[in-house]
CSV table of C-alpha atoms in Angstrom, one decimal:
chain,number,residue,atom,x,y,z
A,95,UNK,CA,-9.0,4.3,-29.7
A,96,UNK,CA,-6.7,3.0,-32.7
A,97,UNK,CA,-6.5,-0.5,-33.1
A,98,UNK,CA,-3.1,-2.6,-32.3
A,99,UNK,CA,-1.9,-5.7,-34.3
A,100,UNK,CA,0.3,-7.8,-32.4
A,101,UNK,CA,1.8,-11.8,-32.9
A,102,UNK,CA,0.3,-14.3,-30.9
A,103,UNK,CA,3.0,-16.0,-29.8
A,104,UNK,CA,6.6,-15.8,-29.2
A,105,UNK,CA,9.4,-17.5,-27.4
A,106,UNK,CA,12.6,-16.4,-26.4
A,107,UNK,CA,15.8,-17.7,-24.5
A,108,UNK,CA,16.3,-16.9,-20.8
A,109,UNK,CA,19.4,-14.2,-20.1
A,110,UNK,CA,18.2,-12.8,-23.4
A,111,UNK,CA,16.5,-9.8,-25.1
A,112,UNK,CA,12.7,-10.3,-25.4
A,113,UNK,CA,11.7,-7.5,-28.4
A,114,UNK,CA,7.4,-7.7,-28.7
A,115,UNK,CA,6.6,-5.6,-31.3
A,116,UNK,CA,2.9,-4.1,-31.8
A,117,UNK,CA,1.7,-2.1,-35.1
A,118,UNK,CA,-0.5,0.5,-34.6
A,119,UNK,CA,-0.9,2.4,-38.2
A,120,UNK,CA,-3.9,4.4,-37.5
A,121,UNK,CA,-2.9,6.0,-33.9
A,122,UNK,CA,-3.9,9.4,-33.6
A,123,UNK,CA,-2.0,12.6,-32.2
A,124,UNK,CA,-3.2,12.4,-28.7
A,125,UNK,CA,-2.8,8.9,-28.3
A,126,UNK,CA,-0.5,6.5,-26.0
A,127,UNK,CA,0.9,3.0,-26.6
A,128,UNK,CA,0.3,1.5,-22.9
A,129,UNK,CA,1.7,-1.7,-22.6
A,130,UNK,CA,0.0,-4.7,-20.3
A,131,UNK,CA,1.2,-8.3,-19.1
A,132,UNK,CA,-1.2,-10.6,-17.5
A,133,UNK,CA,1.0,-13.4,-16.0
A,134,UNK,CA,-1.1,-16.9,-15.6
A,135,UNK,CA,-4.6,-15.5,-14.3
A,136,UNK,CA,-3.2,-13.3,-12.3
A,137,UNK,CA,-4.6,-8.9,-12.4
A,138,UNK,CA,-3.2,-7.2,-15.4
A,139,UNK,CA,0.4,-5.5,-15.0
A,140,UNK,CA,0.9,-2.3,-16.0
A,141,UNK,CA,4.7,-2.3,-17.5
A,142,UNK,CA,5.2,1.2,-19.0
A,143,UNK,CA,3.7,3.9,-21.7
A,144,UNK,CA,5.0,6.4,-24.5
A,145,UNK,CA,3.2,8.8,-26.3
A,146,UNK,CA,6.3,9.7,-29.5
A,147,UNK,CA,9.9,9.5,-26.9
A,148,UNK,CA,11.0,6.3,-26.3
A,149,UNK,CA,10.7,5.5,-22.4
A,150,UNK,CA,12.4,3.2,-20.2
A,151,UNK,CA,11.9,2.1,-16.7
A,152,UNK,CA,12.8,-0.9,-14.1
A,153,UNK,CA,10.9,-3.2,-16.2
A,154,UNK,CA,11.2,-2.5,-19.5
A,155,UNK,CA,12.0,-0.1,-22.8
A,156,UNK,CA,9.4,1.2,-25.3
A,157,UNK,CA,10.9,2.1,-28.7
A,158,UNK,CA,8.1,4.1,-30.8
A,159,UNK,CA,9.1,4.6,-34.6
A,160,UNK,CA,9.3,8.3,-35.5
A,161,UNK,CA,6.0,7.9,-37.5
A,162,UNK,CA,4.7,6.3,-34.3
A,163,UNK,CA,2.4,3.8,-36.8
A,164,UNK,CA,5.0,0.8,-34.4
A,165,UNK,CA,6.2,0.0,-31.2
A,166,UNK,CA,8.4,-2.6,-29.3
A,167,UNK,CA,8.7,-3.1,-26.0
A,168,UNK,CA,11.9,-4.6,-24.8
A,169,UNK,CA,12.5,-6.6,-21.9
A,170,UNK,CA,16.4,-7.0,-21.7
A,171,UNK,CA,16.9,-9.9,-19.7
A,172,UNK,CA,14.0,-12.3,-19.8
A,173,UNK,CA,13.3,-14.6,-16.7
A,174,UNK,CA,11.5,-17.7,-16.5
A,175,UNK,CA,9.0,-15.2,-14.5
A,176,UNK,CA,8.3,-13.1,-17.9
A,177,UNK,CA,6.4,-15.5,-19.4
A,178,UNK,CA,2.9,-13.7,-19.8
A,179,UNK,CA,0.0,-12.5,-22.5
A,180,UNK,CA,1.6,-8.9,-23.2
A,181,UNK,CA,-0.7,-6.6,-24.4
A,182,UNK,CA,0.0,-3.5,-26.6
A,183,UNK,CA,-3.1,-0.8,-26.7
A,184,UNK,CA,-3.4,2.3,-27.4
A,185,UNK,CA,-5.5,5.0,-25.8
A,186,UNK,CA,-5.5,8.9,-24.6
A,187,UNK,CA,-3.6,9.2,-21.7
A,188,UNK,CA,-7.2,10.6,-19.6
A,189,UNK,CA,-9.1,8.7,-21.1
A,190,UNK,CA,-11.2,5.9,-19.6
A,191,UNK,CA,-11.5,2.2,-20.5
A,192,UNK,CA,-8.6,0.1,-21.9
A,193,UNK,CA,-9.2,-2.1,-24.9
A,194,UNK,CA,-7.8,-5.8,-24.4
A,195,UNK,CA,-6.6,-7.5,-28.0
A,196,UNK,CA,-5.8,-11.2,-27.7
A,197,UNK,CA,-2.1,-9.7,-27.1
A,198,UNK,CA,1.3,-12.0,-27.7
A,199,UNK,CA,1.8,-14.7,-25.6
A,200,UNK,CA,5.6,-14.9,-24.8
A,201,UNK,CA,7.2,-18.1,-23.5
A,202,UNK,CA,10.5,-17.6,-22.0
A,203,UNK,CA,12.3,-20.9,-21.9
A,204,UNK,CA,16.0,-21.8,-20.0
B,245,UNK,CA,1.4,2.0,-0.3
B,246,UNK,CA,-0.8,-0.9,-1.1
B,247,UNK,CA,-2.2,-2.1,-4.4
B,248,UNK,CA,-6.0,-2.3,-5.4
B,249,UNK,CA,-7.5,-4.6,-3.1
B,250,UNK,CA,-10.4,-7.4,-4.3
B,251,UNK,CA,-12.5,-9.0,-2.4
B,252,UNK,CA,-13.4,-12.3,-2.3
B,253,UNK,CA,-10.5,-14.1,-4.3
B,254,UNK,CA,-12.9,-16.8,-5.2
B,255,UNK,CA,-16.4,-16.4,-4.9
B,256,UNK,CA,-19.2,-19.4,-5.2
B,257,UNK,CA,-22.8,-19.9,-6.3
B,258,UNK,CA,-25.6,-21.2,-7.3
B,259,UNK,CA,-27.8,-20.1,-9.8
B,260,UNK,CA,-30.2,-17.4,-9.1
B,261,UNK,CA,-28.2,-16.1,-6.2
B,262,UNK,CA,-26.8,-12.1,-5.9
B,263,UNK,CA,-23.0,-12.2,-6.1
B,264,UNK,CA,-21.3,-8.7,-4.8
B,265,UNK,CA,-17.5,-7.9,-5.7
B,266,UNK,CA,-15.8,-5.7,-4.0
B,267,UNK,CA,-13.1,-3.7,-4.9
B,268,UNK,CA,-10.7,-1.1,-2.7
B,269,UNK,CA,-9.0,1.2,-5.0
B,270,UNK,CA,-5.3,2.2,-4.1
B,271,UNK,CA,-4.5,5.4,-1.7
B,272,UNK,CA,-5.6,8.8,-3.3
B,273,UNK,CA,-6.8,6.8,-6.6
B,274,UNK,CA,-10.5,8.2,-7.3
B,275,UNK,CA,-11.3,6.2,-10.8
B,276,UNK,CA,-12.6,2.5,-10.3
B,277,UNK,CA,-12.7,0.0,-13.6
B,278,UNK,CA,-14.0,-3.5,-14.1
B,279,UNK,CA,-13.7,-5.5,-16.5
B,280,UNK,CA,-14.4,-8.8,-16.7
B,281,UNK,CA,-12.6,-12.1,-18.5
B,282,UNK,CA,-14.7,-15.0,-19.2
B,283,UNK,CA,-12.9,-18.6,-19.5
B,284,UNK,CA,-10.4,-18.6,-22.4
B,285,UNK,CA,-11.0,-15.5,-23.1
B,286,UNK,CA,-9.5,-11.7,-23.2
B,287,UNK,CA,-10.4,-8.9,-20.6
B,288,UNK,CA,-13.3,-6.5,-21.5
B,289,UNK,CA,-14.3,-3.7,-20.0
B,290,UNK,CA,-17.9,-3.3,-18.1
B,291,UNK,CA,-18.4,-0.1,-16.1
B,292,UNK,CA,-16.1,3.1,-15.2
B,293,UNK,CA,-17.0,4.9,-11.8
B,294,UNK,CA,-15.8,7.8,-9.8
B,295,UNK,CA,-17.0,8.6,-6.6
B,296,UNK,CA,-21.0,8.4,-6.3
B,297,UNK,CA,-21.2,8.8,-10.4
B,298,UNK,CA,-20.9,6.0,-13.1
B,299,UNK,CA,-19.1,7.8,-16.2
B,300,UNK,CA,-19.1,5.2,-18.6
B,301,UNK,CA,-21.4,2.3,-18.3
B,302,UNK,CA,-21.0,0.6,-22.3
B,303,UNK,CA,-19.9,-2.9,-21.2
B,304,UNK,CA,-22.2,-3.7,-18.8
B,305,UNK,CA,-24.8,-6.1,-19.6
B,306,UNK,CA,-28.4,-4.2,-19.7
B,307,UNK,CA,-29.8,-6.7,-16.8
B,308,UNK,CA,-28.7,-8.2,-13.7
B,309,UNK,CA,-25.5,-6.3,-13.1
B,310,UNK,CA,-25.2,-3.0,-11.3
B,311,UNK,CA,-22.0,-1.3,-10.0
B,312,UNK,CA,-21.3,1.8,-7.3
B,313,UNK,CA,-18.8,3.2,-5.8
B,314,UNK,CA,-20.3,5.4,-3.1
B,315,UNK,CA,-18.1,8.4,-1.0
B,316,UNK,CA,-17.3,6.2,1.7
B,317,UNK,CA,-16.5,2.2,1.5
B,318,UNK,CA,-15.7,0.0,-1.4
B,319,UNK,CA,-16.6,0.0,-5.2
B,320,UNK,CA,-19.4,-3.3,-5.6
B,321,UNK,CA,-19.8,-4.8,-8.4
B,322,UNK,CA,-23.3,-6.8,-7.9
B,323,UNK,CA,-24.9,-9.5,-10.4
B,324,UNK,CA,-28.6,-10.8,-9.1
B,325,UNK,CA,-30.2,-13.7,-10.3
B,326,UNK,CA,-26.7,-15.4,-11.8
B,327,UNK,CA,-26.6,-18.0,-14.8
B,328,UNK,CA,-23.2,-19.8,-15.4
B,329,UNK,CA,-22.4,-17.6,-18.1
B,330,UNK,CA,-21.3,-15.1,-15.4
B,331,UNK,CA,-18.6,-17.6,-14.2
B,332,UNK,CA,-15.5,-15.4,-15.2
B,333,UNK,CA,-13.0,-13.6,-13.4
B,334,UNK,CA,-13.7,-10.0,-12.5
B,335,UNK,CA,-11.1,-7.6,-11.9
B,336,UNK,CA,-10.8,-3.9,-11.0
B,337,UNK,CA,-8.7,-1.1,-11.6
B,338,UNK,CA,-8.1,2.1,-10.4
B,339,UNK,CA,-6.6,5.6,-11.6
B,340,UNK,CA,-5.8,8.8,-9.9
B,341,UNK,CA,-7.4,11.9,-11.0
B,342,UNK,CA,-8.0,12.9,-14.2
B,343,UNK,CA,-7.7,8.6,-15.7
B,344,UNK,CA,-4.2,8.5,-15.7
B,345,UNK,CA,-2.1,4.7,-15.8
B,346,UNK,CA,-4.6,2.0,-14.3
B,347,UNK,CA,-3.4,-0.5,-11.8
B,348,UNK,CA,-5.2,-4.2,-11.4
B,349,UNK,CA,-6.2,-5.5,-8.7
B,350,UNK,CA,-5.8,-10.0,-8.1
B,351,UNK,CA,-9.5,-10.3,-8.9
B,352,UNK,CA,-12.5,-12.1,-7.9
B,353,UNK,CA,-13.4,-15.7,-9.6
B,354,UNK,CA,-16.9,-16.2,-9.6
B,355,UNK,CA,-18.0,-20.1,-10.1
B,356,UNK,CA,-21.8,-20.5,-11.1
B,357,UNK,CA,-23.0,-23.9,-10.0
């Protein structure tokens, strides 16, 4: 699985846009960006997952650049609740284990 | 339709005992996952089961720890003879057919004494 490179810290206002952004220059055809937060110590969080279309759900919006070599994930109101270790990783969609970076740790602050 | 189940929360004991985590995948999930995160540290990955078979086994320590997940009952995830190195917090996932999206479980926090 290609390796991510993501900042390991960032804060943003409450009521706004948090953008995390993850690089991930040597992904491969087959491969997904999944995208992770662990709130506290609390089970991992699965937020949402692209493989070249950006994607959006409840939670969140991936944007993947066309070359697909970067990624952000955008969560468009953050709460006081968001503050988490988000982790970007990439991996085939069947296949098995997911590889943990030390992922950004985003502090949402009122 | 509820989540992966882990059992206990919080687990304690003293050296040279067997601990045994279990974990409950969610409804019509086959794939079980633990990882494991020590203190201060990020989440790696130990063992990868389906039903009666262990696929992927890479991040399991060669001794002491064993895992299952047999046709009927709960995946276990057992560690004999623990040191206090194995204090960490273990948690499971679990994947429908085929290893799509995994889902977390709260996890189990082992304290070594």
């Amino acid at each position: 699985d290609a390796k991510t490179t993501q900042p390991p810290s960032m804060d943003c206002a409450e009521g706004r846009a948090a953008n995390l952004p993850c690089n991930h220059s040597t992904i491969s055809g087959n491969e997904y960006v999944y995208w992770y937060r662990q709130i506290h110590s609390q089970g991992p969080q699965y937020i949402i997952h692209g493989l070249k279309n950006n994607e959006t759900n409840e939670m969140a919006s991936l944007i993947i650049t066309e070359d697909r070599k970067s990624s952000t994930l955008i969560l468009p109101h953050a709460t006081l609740r968001d503050t988490a270790v988000y982790y970007c990783i990439v991996r085939m969609e069947y296949g098995n284990k997911l590889v943990f970076g030390a992922g950004t740790i985003l502090r949402v602050k009122s | 339709n509820a989540g992966v189940m882990q059992n206990p929360r919080h687990l304690v004991r003293r050296r040279g005992q067997e601990a045994r985590l279990r974990c409950s995948p969610m409804k019509g999930h086959s794939h079980v996952y633990w990882y494991r995160q020590l203190p201060e540290e990020g989440l790696k990955f130990m063992v990868y089961l389906q039903k009666e078979n262990i696929i992927d086994e890479s991040g399991m320590p060669k001794e002491r720890f064993s895992a299952e997940f047999p046709k009927e009952g709960p995946s276990i995830l057992r560690i004999q003879q623990v040191v206090r190195g194995d204090s960490a917090a273990y948690f499971c996932a679990s994947s429908p057919p085929r290893g799509d999206t995994q889902y977390f479980g709260p996890g189990t926090r082992l304290t070594v004494l």
